[in-house]
């Protein structure tokens, strides 16, 4: 090969910083033995922070600094509170705030556009709330279509009356930039036999590992409660009706157990309630994820059909601190039209 002019080496002192996920760090550490030698200092960053007077003040300062840096309108006190509430909603907890500041910055920019269109001198709570609502509206087409299916009767779901072996469970649909909750109908049938609990989703290869684990835990609870002295001569078929995609998660295990017990005892379950929660083999109800989206999903169905004052969602007590609900749900609960 021909050799060209080679420059003289230049003395350089620098730091190399890599930013990535824990998964990528584990992959690089596993496949490249020099990686851990080259990058010996590892620091982990949380995506959320607990609320306390100090972090609330820092969050407020971040909002003010962002507005000044990006030449946005200043935010008043109530507007800053609305931004903090949005940060808590993203974090999925009433006592924590998100540190995904890109989303907060985007929210402030969109609110600034709305405020300037009105000729306002400051960003206020209504601007923040409207910007957030418009952001959700732009990406909620799938949620709107699924709600239409329920209201038009394509998806069979009752929000009144009572039935034996039928219960409203709750599911969360997660996408890259949007998540929403929808109720799903769980049914259980019990009859004599030795098949135990048959998970129809698993038999049809539509059950994820965690969902299958939840059904097996339910089977363990039934055996512990009813079959300590003699074998349990029972077959149970448990399924999520009109579900044609893969189902995962154990948050429907409590609803499934309630449906099984209802079918065994021939005691009807209220259809104006939806239930979420996982269960242990001892019968303990455990926390689940996406509690806000699940509550709001059932509320939207009930609201569209007309709130009766008896409808509501049953959640694990350990999920109470995660509640960060939309104002319309809070208002309905305050008026006694919806219950949690």
Coordinates of C-alpha atoms in Angstrom, one line a residue:
X1 CA 0.0 0.0 0.0
X2 CA 1.1 3.6 -0.6
X3 CA 1.9 5.6 2.5
X4 CA 0.8 9.2 2.7
X5 CA 1.7 11.9 5.1
X6 CA 1.2 10.8 8.7
X7 CA 0.6 13.6 11.3
X8 CA 2.6 13.7 14.4
X9 CA 0.9 12.4 17.6
X10 CA -0.8 15.1 19.6
X11 CA -0.9 14.8 23.4
X12 CA -4.5 14.5 24.6
X13 CA -6.1 14.1 28.0
X14 CA -9.8 13.1 27.9
X15 CA -12.4 11.1 29.7
X16 CA -14.6 8.6 27.8
X17 CA -18.1 8.2 29.2
X18 CA -20.6 5.6 27.9
X19 CA -24.3 5.9 28.7
X20 CA -26.6 3.0 28.3
X21 CA -28.8 0.4 29.9
X22 CA -27.9 -2.2 32.4
X23 CA -28.6 -4.8 29.8
X24 CA -26.0 -3.4 27.4
X25 CA -23.5 -3.2 30.3
X26 CA -24.0 -6.9 31.1
X27 CA -23.7 -7.9 27.5
X28 CA -20.4 -6.0 27.0
X29 CA -19.0 -7.2 30.3
X30 CA -19.8 -10.8 29.4
X31 CA -18.5 -10.9 25.8
X32 CA -15.5 -8.4 26.1
X33 CA -13.1 -9.1 29.0
X34 CA -11.3 -5.8 28.3
X35 CA -14.5 -3.8 28.8
X36 CA -14.5 -4.0 32.6
X37 CA -10.8 -3.2 32.6
X38 CA -11.2 -0.1 30.4
X39 CA -14.3 1.2 32.1
X40 CA -13.7 0.6 35.8
X41 CA -16.1 3.3 37.2
X42 CA -19.8 2.4 37.0
X43 CA -22.5 4.7 38.2
X44 CA -26.2 3.9 38.1
X45 CA -28.9 6.6 37.7
X46 CA -32.4 6.2 38.9
X47 CA -35.3 7.3 36.6
X48 CA -37.4 8.7 39.5
X49 CA -36.9 10.5 42.8
X50 CA -38.9 10.6 46.1
X51 CA -40.9 13.7 46.9
X52 CA -39.7 15.7 49.8
X53 CA -39.2 19.5 50.3
X54 CA -35.7 19.5 48.9
X55 CA -36.5 17.5 45.7
X56 CA -39.7 19.5 45.1
X57 CA -37.6 22.7 45.3
X58 CA -35.1 21.3 42.9
X59 CA -37.8 20.2 40.5
X60 CA -39.3 23.8 40.6
X61 CA -35.9 25.2 39.9
X62 CA -35.5 22.8 36.9
X63 CA -38.8 24.1 35.5
X64 CA -37.6 27.7 35.9
X65 CA -34.2 27.0 34.4
X66 CA -35.7 25.2 31.4
X67 CA -38.1 28.1 30.7
X68 CA -35.2 30.6 30.9
X69 CA -32.9 28.5 28.8
X70 CA -35.4 27.8 26.0
X71 CA -37.0 31.3 26.2
X72 CA -40.4 30.0 27.3
X73 CA -42.9 31.9 29.3
X74 CA -42.5 31.7 33.1
X75 CA -44.6 29.2 35.0
X76 CA -46.7 30.3 38.0
X77 CA -46.9 28.4 41.3
X78 CA -50.0 26.4 40.3
X79 CA -48.5 25.6 36.9
X80 CA -45.3 24.2 38.6
X81 CA -47.6 22.1 40.8
X82 CA -49.3 20.7 37.6
X83 CA -45.8 19.9 36.1
X84 CA -44.9 18.0 39.3
X85 CA -48.2 16.1 39.2
X86 CA -47.4 15.1 35.6
X87 CA -44.0 14.0 36.7
X88 CA -45.6 11.9 39.4
X89 CA -48.0 10.4 36.9
X90 CA -45.1 9.4 34.6
X91 CA -43.3 7.8 37.6
X92 CA -46.6 5.9 38.5
X93 CA -46.6 7.0 42.1
X94 CA -48.0 9.8 44.2
X95 CA -44.8 10.1 46.3
X96 CA -42.3 10.0 43.5
X97 CA -41.4 12.1 40.4
X98 CA -39.9 11.1 37.1
X99 CA -36.3 12.1 36.2
X100 CA -37.0 11.6 32.5
X101 CA -36.7 15.3 31.9
X102 CA -37.1 15.2 28.1
X103 CA -40.8 14.5 28.6
X104 CA -41.1 17.4 31.1
X105 CA -39.3 19.7 28.7
X106 CA -41.5 18.7 25.8
X107 CA -44.6 19.3 28.0
X108 CA -43.4 22.8 28.8
X109 CA -42.7 23.7 25.2
X110 CA -46.2 22.5 24.1
X111 CA -47.8 24.4 27.0
X112 CA -45.9 27.5 25.9
X113 CA -47.3 27.3 22.4
X114 CA -50.9 27.2 23.8
X115 CA -50.2 30.1 26.2
X116 CA -48.7 32.3 23.5
X117 CA -51.7 31.6 21.2
X118 CA -53.9 33.0 23.9
X119 CA -51.7 36.0 24.5
X120 CA -51.0 34.9 28.1
X121 CA -48.0 36.3 30.0
X122 CA -47.4 33.1 32.1
X123 CA -47.9 29.4 31.9
X124 CA -50.6 28.3 34.2
X125 CA -52.2 25.0 35.3
X126 CA -54.8 25.0 32.5
X127 CA -52.0 25.3 29.9
X128 CA -50.1 22.4 31.4
X129 CA -53.2 20.2 31.7
X130 CA -54.4 21.0 28.2
X131 CA -50.9 20.3 26.6
X132 CA -50.8 17.0 28.4
X133 CA -54.3 16.1 27.3
X134 CA -53.5 17.0 23.7
X135 CA -50.3 14.9 23.8
X136 CA -52.3 11.9 24.9
X137 CA -55.0 12.5 22.4
X138 CA -52.6 12.4 19.5
X139 CA -51.4 8.9 20.4
X140 CA -54.6 7.3 21.7
X141 CA -56.2 6.0 18.5
X142 CA -55.9 2.3 19.6
X143 CA -57.4 3.1 23.0
X144 CA -60.3 4.9 21.4
X145 CA -60.9 2.0 19.0
X146 CA -60.9 -0.6 21.8
X147 CA -63.4 1.6 23.8
X148 CA -65.7 1.7 20.7
X149 CA -65.5 -2.1 20.5
X150 CA -66.8 -2.4 24.1
X151 CA -69.5 0.3 23.7
X152 CA -70.8 -1.2 20.4
X153 CA -71.0 -4.7 21.9
X154 CA -68.2 -6.2 19.8
X155 CA -66.3 -6.9 23.1
X156 CA -68.8 -8.4 25.5
X157 CA -68.4 -6.7 28.9
X158 CA -71.1 -6.1 31.6
X159 CA -70.9 -3.1 34.0
X160 CA -74.2 -3.9 35.8
X161 CA -76.0 -6.9 37.2
X162 CA -74.2 -10.1 38.6
X163 CA -73.2 -13.5 37.2
X164 CA -71.7 -16.7 38.5
X165 CA -68.2 -17.5 37.5
X166 CA -67.7 -14.2 35.5
X167 CA -65.6 -11.3 36.6
X168 CA -64.1 -8.1 35.1
X169 CA -60.3 -8.2 35.2
X170 CA -58.1 -5.4 34.1
X171 CA -55.2 -5.3 31.6
X172 CA -52.7 -2.7 30.5
X173 CA -51.6 -2.3 26.9
X174 CA -48.1 -0.9 26.6
X175 CA -46.7 0.8 23.5
X176 CA -43.5 2.8 23.0
X177 CA -45.0 6.2 23.9
X178 CA -48.4 5.3 25.3
X179 CA -50.1 2.9 27.7
X180 CA -53.8 2.5 28.5
X181 CA -56.0 0.1 30.5
X182 CA -59.0 -1.9 29.5
X183 CA -61.3 -4.3 31.3
X184 CA -61.3 -7.9 30.2
X185 CA -63.9 -10.6 31.0
X186 CA -62.6 -13.7 32.9
X187 CA -64.8 -16.8 33.1
X188 CA -64.4 -20.0 35.1
X189 CA -66.2 -23.3 34.8
X190 CA -65.9 -26.0 37.4
X191 CA -67.0 -29.7 37.1
X192 CA -66.0 -33.1 38.4
X193 CA -62.8 -34.6 37.3
X194 CA -59.1 -34.7 38.1
X195 CA -57.8 -32.1 35.6
X196 CA -57.1 -29.4 38.2
X197 CA -56.9 -25.8 36.9
X198 CA -56.8 -25.7 33.1
X199 CA -55.4 -22.5 31.8
X200 CA -57.0 -22.2 28.3
X201 CA -54.6 -19.4 27.3
X202 CA -51.7 -21.8 28.1
X203 CA -53.2 -24.7 26.2
X204 CA -53.7 -22.3 23.2
X205 CA -50.1 -21.1 23.6
X206 CA -51.3 -17.5 24.3
X207 CA -50.1 -17.4 27.9
X208 CA -46.9 -15.7 28.9
X209 CA -44.6 -17.2 31.6
X210 CA -45.8 -14.8 34.3
X211 CA -49.5 -15.4 33.5
X212 CA -49.0 -19.1 33.6
X213 CA -47.2 -18.8 36.9
X214 CA -50.2 -16.8 38.3
X215 CA -52.6 -19.6 37.3
X216 CA -50.3 -22.3 38.9
X217 CA -50.2 -20.2 42.1
X218 CA -54.0 -20.2 42.1
X219 CA -54.0 -23.9 41.7
X220 CA -51.6 -24.2 44.7
X221 CA -54.0 -22.0 46.8
X222 CA -57.0 -24.2 46.0
X223 CA -55.1 -27.4 46.9
X224 CA -53.9 -25.9 50.2
X225 CA -57.4 -24.7 51.1
X226 CA -59.5 -27.7 49.9
X227 CA -57.4 -30.8 49.4
X228 CA -55.3 -31.3 52.5
X229 CA -57.1 -34.4 53.7
X230 CA -58.4 -35.9 50.4
X231 CA -57.6 -35.4 46.7
X232 CA -59.4 -32.6 45.0
X233 CA -61.7 -34.2 42.4
X234 CA -62.1 -31.0 40.4
X235 CA -61.5 -29.7 36.9
X236 CA -61.5 -25.9 36.4
X237 CA -61.3 -24.2 33.0
X238 CA -60.2 -20.6 33.3
X239 CA -60.0 -18.2 30.3
X240 CA -59.9 -14.5 29.3
X241 CA -62.8 -14.1 26.9
X242 CA -62.2 -12.6 23.4
X243 CA -58.5 -12.5 23.9
X244 CA -56.6 -13.4 20.7
X245 CA -53.1 -12.1 21.5
X246 CA -50.5 -13.2 24.0
X247 CA -51.4 -12.5 27.6
X248 CA -48.8 -12.0 30.3
X249 CA -48.6 -10.8 33.8
X250 CA -50.0 -12.2 37.0
X251 CA -52.3 -9.2 37.9
X252 CA -55.4 -11.3 36.8
X253 CA -54.7 -14.1 39.3
X254 CA -56.9 -12.6 42.0
X255 CA -59.8 -12.1 39.5
X256 CA -59.3 -15.7 38.3
X257 CA -59.5 -17.1 41.8
X258 CA -62.7 -15.1 42.5
X259 CA -64.3 -16.4 39.4
X260 CA -63.3 -20.0 40.4
X261 CA -64.7 -19.6 43.9
X262 CA -67.9 -18.1 42.5
X263 CA -68.4 -21.0 40.1
X264 CA -67.7 -23.5 42.9
X265 CA -70.1 -21.9 45.4
X266 CA -72.6 -20.7 42.7
X267 CA -72.5 -17.2 44.2
X268 CA -72.8 -14.4 41.6
X269 CA -70.2 -11.7 41.3
X270 CA -71.1 -8.1 40.8
X271 CA -70.4 -6.9 37.2
X272 CA -70.2 -3.2 38.2
X273 CA -66.9 -3.9 39.8
X274 CA -63.5 -4.7 38.2
X275 CA -60.8 -6.5 40.1
X276 CA -57.0 -6.4 39.8
X277 CA -54.2 -7.9 42.0
X278 CA -51.9 -10.9 42.1
X279 CA -52.2 -13.6 44.8
X280 CA -49.9 -15.8 46.7
X281 CA -50.3 -19.5 47.6
X282 CA -51.4 -18.3 51.0
X283 CA -54.2 -16.2 49.6
X284 CA -52.4 -12.9 50.2
X285 CA -53.3 -10.1 47.7
X286 CA -50.1 -8.5 46.2
X287 CA -49.4 -5.3 44.4
X288 CA -49.5 -5.0 40.6
X289 CA -48.3 -2.5 38.1
X290 CA -50.2 0.0 35.9
X291 CA -52.9 0.6 38.6
X292 CA -53.7 4.1 37.3
X293 CA -54.2 3.0 33.7
X294 CA -56.3 0.0 34.8
X295 CA -58.7 2.1 37.0
X296 CA -59.1 4.8 34.3
X297 CA -59.7 2.1 31.6
X298 CA -62.7 0.7 33.6
X299 CA -63.9 4.2 34.5
X300 CA -64.0 5.2 30.8
X301 CA -66.3 2.3 30.0
X302 CA -68.6 3.1 32.9
X303 CA -68.6 6.8 32.2
X304 CA -69.5 6.2 28.5
X305 CA -72.4 3.9 29.6
X306 CA -73.4 6.2 32.4
X307 CA -72.1 6.2 36.0
X308 CA -74.5 4.6 38.4
X309 CA -72.8 5.3 41.7
X310 CA -72.1 1.6 42.5
X311 CA -69.3 1.0 40.0
X312 CA -65.7 0.8 41.0
X313 CA -62.4 -1.0 40.9
X314 CA -61.0 -3.3 43.7
X315 CA -57.2 -2.9 44.0
X316 CA -54.6 -4.2 46.4
X317 CA -54.1 -2.1 49.5
X318 CA -50.4 -1.9 48.8
X319 CA -51.1 -0.1 45.5
X320 CA -52.8 2.9 47.2
X321 CA -49.6 4.9 47.3
X322 CA -49.3 4.5 43.5
X323 CA -52.6 6.3 42.8
X324 CA -52.1 9.3 40.6
X325 CA -55.4 9.4 38.7
X326 CA -56.8 11.8 36.1
X327 CA -58.9 14.7 37.5
X328 CA -62.2 13.3 36.0
X329 CA -61.8 10.0 38.0
X330 CA -60.9 11.9 41.2
X331 CA -64.0 14.2 40.7
X332 CA -66.3 11.2 40.2
X333 CA -64.9 9.5 43.3
X334 CA -65.3 12.6 45.3
X335 CA -69.0 12.9 44.2
X336 CA -69.6 9.2 45.1
X337 CA -70.2 8.2 41.4
X338 CA -67.2 5.9 41.2
X339 CA -65.4 3.9 43.9
X340 CA -61.9 2.6 44.4

